Coordinates of C-alpha atoms in Angstrom, one line a residue:
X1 CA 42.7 -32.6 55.7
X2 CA 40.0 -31.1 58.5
X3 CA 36.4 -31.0 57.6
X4 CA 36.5 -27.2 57.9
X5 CA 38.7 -26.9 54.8
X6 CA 37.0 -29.8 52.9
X7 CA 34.1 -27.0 53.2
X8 CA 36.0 -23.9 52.4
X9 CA 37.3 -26.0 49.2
X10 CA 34.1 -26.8 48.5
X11 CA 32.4 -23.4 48.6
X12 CA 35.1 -21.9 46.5
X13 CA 35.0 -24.9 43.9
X14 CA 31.3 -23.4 43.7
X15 CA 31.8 -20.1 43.8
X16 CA 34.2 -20.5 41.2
X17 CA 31.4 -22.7 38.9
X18 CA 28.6 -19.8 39.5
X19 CA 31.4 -17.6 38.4
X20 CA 31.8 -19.1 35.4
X21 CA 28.3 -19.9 34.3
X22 CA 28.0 -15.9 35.0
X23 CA 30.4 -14.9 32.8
X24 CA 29.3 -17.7 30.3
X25 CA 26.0 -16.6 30.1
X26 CA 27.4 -12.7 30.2
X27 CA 29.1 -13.9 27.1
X28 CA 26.1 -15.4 25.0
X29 CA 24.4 -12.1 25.6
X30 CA 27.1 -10.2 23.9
X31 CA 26.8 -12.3 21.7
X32 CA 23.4 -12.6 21.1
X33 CA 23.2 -8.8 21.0
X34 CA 26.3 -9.2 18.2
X35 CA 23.3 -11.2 16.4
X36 CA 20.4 -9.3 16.9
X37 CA 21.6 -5.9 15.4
X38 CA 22.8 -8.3 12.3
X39 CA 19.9 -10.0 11.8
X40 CA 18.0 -6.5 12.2
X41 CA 20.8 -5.2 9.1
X42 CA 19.9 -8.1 7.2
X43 CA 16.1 -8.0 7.3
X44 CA 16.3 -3.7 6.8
X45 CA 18.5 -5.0 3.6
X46 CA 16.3 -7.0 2.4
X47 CA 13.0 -5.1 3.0
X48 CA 15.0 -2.0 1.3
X49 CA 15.1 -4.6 -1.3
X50 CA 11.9 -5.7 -1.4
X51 CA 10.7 -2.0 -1.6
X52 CA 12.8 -0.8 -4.3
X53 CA 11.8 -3.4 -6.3
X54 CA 8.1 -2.7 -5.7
X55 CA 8.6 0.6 -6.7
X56 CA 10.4 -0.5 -10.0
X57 CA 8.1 -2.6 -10.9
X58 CA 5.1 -0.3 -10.2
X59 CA 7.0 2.6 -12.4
X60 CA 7.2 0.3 -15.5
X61 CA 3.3 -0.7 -14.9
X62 CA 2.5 2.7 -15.0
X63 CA 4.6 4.0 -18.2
X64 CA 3.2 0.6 -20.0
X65 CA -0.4 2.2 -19.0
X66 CA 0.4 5.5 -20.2
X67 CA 1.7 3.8 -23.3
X68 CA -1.5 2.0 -23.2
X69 CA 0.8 -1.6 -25.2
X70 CA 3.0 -3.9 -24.3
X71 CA 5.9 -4.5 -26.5
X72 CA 9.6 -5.4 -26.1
X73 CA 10.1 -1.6 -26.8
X74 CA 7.9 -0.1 -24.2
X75 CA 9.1 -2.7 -21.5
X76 CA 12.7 -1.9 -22.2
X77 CA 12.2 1.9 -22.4
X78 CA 10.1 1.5 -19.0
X79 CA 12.8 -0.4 -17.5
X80 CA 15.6 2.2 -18.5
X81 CA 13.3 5.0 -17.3
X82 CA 12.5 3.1 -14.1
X83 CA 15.9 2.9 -12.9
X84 CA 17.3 6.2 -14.3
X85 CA 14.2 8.1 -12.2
X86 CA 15.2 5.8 -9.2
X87 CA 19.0 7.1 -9.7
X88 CA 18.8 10.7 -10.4
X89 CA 15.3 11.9 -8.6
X90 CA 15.0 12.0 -5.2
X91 CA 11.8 9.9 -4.2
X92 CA 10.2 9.4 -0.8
X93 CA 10.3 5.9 0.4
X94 CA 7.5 3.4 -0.4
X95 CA 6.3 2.5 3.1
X96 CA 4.6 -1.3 2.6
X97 CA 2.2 -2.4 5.1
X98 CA 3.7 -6.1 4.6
X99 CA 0.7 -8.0 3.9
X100 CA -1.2 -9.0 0.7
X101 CA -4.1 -10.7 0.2
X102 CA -4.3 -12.7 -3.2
X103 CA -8.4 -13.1 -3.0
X104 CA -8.6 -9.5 -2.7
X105 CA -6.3 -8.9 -5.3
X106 CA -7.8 -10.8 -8.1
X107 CA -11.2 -9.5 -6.6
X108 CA -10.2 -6.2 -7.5
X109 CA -8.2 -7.2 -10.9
X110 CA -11.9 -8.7 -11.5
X111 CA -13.8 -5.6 -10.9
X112 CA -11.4 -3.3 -12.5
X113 CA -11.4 -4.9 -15.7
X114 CA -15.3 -5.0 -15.7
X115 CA -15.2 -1.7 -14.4
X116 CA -13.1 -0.2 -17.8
X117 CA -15.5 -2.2 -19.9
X118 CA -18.6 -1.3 -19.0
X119 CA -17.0 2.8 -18.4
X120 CA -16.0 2.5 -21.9
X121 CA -18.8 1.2 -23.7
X122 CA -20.7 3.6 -21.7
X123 CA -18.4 7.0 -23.0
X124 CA -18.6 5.4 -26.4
X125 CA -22.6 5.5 -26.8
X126 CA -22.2 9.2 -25.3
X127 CA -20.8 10.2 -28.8
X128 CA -23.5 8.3 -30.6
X129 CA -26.5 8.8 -28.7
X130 CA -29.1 12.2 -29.7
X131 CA -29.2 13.5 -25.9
X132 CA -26.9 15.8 -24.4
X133 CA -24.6 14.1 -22.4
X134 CA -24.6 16.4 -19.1
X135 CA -22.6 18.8 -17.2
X136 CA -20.2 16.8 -15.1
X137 CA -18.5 17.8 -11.6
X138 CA -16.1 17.4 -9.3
X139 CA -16.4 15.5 -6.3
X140 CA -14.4 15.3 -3.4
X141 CA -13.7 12.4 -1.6
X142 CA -12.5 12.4 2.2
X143 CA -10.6 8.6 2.1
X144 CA -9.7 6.6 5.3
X145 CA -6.6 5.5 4.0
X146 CA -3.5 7.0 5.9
X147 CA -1.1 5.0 2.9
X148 CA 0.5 7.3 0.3
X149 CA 1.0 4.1 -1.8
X150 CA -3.0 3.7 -1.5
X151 CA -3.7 6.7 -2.4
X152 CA -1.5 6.7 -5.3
X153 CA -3.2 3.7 -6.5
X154 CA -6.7 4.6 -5.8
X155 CA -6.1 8.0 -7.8
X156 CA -4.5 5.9 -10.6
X157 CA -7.1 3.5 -10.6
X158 CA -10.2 6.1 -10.7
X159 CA -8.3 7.9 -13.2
X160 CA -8.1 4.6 -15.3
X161 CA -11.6 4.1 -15.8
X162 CA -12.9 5.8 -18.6
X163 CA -15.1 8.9 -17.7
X164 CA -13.0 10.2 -14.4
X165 CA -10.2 11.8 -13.9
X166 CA -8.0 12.6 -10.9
X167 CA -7.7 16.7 -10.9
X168 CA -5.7 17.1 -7.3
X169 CA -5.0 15.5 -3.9
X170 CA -4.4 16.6 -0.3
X171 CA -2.5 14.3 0.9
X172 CA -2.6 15.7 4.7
X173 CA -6.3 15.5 4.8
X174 CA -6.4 12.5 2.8
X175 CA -8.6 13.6 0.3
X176 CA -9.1 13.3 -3.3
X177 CA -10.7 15.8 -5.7
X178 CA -11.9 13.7 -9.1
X179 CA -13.8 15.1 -12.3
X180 CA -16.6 13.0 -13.4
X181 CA -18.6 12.9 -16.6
X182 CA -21.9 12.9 -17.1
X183 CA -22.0 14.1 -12.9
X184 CA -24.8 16.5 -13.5
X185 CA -27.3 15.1 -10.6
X186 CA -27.1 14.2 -6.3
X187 CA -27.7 10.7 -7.4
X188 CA -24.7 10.2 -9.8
X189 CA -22.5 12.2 -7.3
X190 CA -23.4 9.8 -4.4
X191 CA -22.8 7.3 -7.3
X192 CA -19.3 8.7 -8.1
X193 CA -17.9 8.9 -4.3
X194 CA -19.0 5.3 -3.6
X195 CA -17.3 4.0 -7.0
X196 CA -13.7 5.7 -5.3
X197 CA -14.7 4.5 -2.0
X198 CA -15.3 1.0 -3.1
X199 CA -11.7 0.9 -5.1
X200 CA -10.5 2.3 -1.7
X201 CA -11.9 -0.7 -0.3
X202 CA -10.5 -3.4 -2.3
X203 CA -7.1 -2.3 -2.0
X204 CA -7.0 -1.9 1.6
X205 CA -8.4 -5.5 1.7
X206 CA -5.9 -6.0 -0.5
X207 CA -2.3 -4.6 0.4
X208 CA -3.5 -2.0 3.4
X209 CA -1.7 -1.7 6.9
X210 CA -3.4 -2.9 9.7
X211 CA -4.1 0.7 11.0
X212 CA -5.8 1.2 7.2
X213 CA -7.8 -2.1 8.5
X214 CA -8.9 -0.7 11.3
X215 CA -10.0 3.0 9.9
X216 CA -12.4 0.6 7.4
X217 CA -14.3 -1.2 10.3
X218 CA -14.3 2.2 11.8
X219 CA -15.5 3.8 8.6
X220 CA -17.5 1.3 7.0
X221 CA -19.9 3.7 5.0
X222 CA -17.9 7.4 4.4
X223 CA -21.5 8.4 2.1
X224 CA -23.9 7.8 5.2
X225 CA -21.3 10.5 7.7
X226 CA -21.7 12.9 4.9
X227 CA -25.5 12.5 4.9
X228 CA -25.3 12.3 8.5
X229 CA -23.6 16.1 8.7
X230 CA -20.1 14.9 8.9
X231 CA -18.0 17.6 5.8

């Protein structure tokens, strides 16, 4: 056999490798893109999932607070309820920012239960005490939260605490409009926005987005803008 062919063998032998390796790799892509779409399914499954049962366990919190007791009855009922609401109502989805800080949390589980306390001993000696207890007012609080799920919560929460109430919410501007009693002064009004904005705080810190992150470094004091001219 001449040289010249042992070289034409030879490049074709190679050709025909790079060929191969070429439609090798062409083939792993496929099938890498076969994966990637799955794996996308499976994680949209289970964060679907994940959500839903966020939202089912939030509903049954919040009909065991309405309730205000915790028995086999109430759990059951809120259970049933949770599910048929779920089922039959249309709901918007519960957009999770997919973090969750467990100092924050308890933080605020802390302050919260001190918070009901001390509100409630506080209404209590309203009814005993000789003085008028004074005209109250509602204040309107422009949050930095872009969550509806924060919002929710922060309305809830406010609302929880003896003495305040939620009365309305515009959830395009992202504000909240709370009574409060006893609210008869600028002192306690500056009081009664920094007790929202502080629960606003501690739940960002505690299950808010990133982008909710950054609006608190950016918005570190909401009272000192409104003194500062900002409506």
């Amino acid at each position: 056999m001449s040289p010249d062919r042992d070289q034409g063998q030879t490049r074709a032998d190679g050709q025909d490798r790079v060929r191969g390796r070429d439609r090798a790799a062409a083939q792993d892509r496929a099938m890498g893109q076969d994966r990637v779409p799955a794996n996308r399914a499976r994680m949209s499954r289970g964060r679907g999932f994940i959500q839903q049962l966020v939202l089912l366990v939030s509903l049954v919190l919040l009909w065991l607070m309405l309730w205000d007791s915790i028995t086999v009855v109430t759990v059951v009922t809120g259970i049933v309820l949770a599910f048929v609401i779920t089922r039959v109502f249309y709901l918007p989805p519960v957009v999770l920012s997919g973090r969750f800080n467990v100092w924050h949390a308890l933080v605020f589980g802390l302050w919260f239960l001190y918070s009901v306390l001390h509100a409630s001993i506080e209404v209590a000696w309203y009814a005993f005490r000789r003085k008028a207890v004074g005209a109250g007012s509602v204040v309107a609080c422009d949050l930095r939260t872009s969550s509806d799920l924060v919002l929710t919560l922060i309305a809830d929460t406010a609302s929880l605490i003896p003495g305040s109430i939620i009365i309305d919410s515009d959830r395009a501007m992202g504000m909240l409009y709370l009574h409060f009693l006893d609210c008869d002064s600028e002192e306690k009004v500056r009081k009664a926005k920094a007790q929202v904005y502080y629960i606003e705080e501690l739940l960002i810190r505690t299950l808010g987005s990133h982008r909710d992150l950054a609006a608190l470094r950016a918005r570190p004091d909401p009272l000192a803008e409104a003194e500062g001219g900002r409506s």
